[in-house]
mmCIF file of C-alpha atoms in Angstrom:
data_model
loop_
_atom_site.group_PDB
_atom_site.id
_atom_site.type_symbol
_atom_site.label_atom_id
_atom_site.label_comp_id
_atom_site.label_asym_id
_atom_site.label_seq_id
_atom_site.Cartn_x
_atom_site.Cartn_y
_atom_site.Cartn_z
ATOM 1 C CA UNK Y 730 9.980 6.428 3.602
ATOM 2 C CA UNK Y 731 8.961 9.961 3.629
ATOM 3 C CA UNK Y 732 11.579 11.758 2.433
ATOM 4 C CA UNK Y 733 11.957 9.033 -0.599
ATOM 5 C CA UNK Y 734 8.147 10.011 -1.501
ATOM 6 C CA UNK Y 735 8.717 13.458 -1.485
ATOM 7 C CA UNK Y 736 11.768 12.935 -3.495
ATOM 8 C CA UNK Y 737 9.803 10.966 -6.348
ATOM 9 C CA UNK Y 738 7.421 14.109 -5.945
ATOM 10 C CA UNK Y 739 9.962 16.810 -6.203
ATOM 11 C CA UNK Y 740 11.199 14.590 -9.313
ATOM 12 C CA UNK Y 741 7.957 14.453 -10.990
ATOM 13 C CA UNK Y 742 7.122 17.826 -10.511
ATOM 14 C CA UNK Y 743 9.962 19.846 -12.265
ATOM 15 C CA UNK Y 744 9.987 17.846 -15.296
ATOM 16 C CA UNK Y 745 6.062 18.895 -15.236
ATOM 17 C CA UNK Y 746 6.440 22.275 -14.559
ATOM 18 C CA UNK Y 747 9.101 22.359 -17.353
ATOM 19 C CA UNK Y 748 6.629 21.246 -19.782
ATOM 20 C CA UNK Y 749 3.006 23.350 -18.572
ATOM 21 C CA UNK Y 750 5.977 26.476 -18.779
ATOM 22 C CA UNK Y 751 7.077 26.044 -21.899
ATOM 23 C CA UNK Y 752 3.404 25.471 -23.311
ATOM 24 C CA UNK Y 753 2.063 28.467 -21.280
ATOM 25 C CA UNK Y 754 4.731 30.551 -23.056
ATOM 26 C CA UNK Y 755 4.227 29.424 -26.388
ATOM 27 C CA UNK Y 756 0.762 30.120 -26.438
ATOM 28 C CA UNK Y 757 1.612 33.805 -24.837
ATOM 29 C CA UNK Y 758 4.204 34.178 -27.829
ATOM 30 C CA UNK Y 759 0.963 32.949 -30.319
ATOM 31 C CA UNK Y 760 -1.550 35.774 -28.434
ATOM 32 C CA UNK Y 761 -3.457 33.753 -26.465
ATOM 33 C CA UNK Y 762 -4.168 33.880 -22.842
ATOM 34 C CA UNK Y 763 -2.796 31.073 -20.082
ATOM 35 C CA UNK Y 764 -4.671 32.139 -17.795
ATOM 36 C CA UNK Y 765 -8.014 32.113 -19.645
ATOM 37 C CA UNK Y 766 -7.104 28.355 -20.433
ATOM 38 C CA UNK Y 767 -6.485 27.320 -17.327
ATOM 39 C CA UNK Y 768 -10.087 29.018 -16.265
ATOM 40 C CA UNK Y 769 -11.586 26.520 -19.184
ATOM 41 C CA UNK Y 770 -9.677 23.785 -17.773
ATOM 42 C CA UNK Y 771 -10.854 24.502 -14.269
ATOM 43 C CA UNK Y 772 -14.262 25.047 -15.185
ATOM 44 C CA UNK Y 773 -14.443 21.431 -17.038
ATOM 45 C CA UNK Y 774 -12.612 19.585 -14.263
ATOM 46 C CA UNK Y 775 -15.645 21.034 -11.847
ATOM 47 C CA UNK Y 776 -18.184 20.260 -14.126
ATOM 48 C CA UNK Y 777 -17.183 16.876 -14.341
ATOM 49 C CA UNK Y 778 -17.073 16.064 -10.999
ATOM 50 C CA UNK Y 779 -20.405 17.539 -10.344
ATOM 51 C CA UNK Y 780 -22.182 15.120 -12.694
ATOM 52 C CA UNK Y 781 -19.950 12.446 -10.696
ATOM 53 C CA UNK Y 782 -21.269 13.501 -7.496
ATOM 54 C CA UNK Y 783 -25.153 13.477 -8.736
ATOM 55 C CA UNK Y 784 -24.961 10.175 -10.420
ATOM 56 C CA UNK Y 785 -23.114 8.343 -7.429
ATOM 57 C CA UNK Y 786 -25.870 10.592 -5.056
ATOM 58 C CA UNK Y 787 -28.722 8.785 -7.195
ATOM 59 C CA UNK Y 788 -26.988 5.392 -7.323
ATOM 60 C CA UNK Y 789 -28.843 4.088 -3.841
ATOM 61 C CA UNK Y 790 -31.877 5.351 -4.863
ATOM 62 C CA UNK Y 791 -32.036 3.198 -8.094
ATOM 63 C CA UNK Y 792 -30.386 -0.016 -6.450
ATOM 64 C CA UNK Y 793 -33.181 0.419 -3.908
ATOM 65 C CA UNK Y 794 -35.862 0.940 -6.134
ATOM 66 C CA UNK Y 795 -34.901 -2.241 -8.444
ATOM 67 C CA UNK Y 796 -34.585 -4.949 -5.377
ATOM 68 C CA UNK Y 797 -37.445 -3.059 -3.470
ATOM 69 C CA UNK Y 798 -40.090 -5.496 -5.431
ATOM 70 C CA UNK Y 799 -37.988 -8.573 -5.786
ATOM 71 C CA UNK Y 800 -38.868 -11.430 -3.351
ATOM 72 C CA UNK Y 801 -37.170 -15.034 -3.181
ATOM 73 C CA UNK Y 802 -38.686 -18.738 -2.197
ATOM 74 C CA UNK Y 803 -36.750 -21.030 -0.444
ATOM 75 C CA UNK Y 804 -37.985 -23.979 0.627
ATOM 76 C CA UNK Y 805 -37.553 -25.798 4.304
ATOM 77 C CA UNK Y 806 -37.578 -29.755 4.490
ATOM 78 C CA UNK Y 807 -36.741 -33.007 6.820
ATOM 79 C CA UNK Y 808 -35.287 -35.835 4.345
ATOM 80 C CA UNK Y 809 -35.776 -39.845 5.412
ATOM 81 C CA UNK Y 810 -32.818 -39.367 8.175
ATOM 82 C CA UNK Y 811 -34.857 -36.524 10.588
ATOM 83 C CA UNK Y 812 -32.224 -34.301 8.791
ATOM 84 C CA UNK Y 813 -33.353 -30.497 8.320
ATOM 85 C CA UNK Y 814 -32.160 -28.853 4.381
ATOM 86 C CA UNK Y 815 -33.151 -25.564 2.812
ATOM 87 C CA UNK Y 816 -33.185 -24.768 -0.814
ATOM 88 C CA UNK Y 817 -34.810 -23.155 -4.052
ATOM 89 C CA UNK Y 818 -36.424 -26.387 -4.973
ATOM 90 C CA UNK Y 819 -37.428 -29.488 -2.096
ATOM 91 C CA UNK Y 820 -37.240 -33.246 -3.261
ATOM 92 C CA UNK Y 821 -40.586 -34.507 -4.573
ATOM 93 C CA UNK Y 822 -40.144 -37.084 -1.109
ATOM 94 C CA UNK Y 823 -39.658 -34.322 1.727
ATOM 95 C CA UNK Y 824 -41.043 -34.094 4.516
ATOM 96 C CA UNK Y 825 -42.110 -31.053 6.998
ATOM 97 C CA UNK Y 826 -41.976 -28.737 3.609
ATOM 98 C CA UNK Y 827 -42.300 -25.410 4.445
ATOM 99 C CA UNK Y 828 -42.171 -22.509 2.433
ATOM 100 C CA UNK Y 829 -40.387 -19.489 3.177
ATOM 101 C CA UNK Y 830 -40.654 -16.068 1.274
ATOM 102 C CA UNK Y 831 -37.950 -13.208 1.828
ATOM 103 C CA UNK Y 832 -37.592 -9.902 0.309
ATOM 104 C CA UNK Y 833 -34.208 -9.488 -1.160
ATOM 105 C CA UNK Y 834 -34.123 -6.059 1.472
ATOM 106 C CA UNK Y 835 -35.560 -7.576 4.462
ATOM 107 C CA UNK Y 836 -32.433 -8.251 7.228
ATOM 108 C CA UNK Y 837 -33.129 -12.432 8.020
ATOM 109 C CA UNK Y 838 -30.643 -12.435 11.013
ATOM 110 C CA UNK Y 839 -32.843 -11.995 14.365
ATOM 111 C CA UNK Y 840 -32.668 -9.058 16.616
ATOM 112 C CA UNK Y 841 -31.482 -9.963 20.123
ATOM 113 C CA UNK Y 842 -33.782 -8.831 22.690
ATOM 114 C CA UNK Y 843 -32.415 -8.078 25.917
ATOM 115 C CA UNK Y 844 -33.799 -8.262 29.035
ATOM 116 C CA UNK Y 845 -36.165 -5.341 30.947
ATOM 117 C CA UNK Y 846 -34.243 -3.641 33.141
ATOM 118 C CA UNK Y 847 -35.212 -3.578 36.875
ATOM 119 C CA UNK Y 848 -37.943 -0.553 37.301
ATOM 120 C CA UNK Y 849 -37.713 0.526 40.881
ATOM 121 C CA UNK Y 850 -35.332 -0.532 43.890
ATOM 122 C CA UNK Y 851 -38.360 -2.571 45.616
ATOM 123 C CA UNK Y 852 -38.562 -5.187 42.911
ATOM 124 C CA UNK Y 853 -35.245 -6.575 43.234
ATOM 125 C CA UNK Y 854 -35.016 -9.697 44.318
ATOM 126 C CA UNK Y 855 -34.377 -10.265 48.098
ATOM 127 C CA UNK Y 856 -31.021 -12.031 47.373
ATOM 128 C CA UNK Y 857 -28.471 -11.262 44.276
ATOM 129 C CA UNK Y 858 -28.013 -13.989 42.492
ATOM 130 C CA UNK Y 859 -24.194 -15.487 42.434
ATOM 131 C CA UNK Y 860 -22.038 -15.578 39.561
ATOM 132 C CA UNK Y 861 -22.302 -18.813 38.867
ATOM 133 C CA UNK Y 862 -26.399 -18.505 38.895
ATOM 134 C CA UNK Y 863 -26.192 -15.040 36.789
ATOM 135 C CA UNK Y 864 -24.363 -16.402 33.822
ATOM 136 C CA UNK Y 865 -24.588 -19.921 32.093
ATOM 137 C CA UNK Y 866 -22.188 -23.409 32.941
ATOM 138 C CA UNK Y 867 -21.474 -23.245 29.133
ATOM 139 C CA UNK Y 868 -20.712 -19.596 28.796
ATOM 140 C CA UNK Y 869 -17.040 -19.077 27.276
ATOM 141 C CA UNK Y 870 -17.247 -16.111 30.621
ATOM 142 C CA UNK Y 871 -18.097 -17.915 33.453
ATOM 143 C CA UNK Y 872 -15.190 -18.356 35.662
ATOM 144 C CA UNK Y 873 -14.577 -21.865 35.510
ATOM 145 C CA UNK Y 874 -14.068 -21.618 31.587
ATOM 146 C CA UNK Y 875 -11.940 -18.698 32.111
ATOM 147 C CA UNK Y 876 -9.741 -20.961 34.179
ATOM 148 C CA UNK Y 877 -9.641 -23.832 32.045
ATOM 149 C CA UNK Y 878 -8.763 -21.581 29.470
ATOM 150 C CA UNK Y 879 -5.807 -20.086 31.268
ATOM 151 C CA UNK Y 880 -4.432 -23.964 32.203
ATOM 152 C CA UNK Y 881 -5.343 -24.743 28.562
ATOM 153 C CA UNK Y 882 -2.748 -21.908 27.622
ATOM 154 C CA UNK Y 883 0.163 -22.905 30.244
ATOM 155 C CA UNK Y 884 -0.323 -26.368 29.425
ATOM 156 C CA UNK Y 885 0.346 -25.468 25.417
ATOM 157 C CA UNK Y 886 3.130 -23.012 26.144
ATOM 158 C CA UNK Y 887 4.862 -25.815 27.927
ATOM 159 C CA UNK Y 888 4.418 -28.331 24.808
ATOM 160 C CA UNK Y 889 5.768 -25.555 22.750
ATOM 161 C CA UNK Y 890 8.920 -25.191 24.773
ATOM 162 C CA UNK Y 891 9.710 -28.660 24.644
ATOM 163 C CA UNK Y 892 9.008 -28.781 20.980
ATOM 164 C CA UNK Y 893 11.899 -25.754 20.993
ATOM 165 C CA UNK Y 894 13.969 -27.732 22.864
ATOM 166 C CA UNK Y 895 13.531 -30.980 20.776
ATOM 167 C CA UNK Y 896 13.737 -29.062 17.508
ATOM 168 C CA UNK Y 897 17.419 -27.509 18.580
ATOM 169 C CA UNK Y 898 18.500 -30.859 19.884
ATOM 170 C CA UNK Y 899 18.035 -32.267 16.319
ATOM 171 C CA UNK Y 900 19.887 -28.914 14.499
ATOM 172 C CA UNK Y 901 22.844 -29.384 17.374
ATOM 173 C CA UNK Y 902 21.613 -25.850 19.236
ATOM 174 C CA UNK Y 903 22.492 -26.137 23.200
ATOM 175 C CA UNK Y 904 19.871 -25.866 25.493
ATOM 176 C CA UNK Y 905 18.848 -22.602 27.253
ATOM 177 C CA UNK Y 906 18.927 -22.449 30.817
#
């Protein structure tokens, strides 16, 4: 892969070189200076990207400044059913309406906060809490999920096998011991 990208590169660049030659001589034959155009050229090429840089460098600014003021309504409600819907505009019959206002900056997913740690040695409890105590029956992590999730697994690698097995019965494959 490398060698056919360098090849394309190699092939792209002589023709190129060819050409930027040929014009660099002709303008020597007419009196004027390569070199001095290819200063110009490299002076415009900076210039350019120096009025890219300060506009994309201002771009945050401005996208901050124009949401900065901008707040939304949306609306909280319980219809007839006990069932809860949010939206820019509530149904003349809900109930529990409750209006909620958010800036179109503000984050409105809640922090976690974890717990205090343990200050001193002397505080700890007298006995550690087990496993099972320290984290939660319906944890994904607690180790009897962990090894329902490992019988789940055997339990669909074996249907798979079989469905292996069925599926080269049908095509005429032999079985593998």
């Amino acid at each position: 892969m490398l060698g056919l990208i360098f090849r394309l590169l190699l092939k792209a660049m002589i023709p190129l070189g060819i050409v930027f030659g040929v014009m660099f001589y002709l303008m020597y034959l007419n009196g004027q200076n390569p070199a001095a155009f290819l200063q110009q050229l490299a002076g415009r090429m900076l210039d350019s990207m120096s009025q890219t840089g300060s506009s994309i460098q201002a771009l945050p600014q401005n996208v901050g400044d124009s949401l900065g003021a901008q707040s939304r309504t949306f609306y909280k409600w319980q219809d007839a059913s006990g069932a809860w819907h949010y939206g820019e505009a509530p149904p003349s019959d809900a109930r529990a309406l409750e209006a909620i206002s958010l800036k179109l900056t503000d984050n409105v997913v809640p922090s976690f906060q974890a717990p205090a740690p343990i200050e001193s040695e002397e505080e700890e409890p007298e006995t550690a809490p087990s496993t099972d105590q320290a984290i939660p029956i319906e944890s994904p992590y607690s180790p009897d999920q962990i090894k329902k999730l490992f019988e789940d697994a055997k339990q669909l690698q074996e249907t798979l096998n079989q469905r292996q097995l069925d599926q080269g019965a049908l095509i005429g494959l032999p079985a593998a011991e």
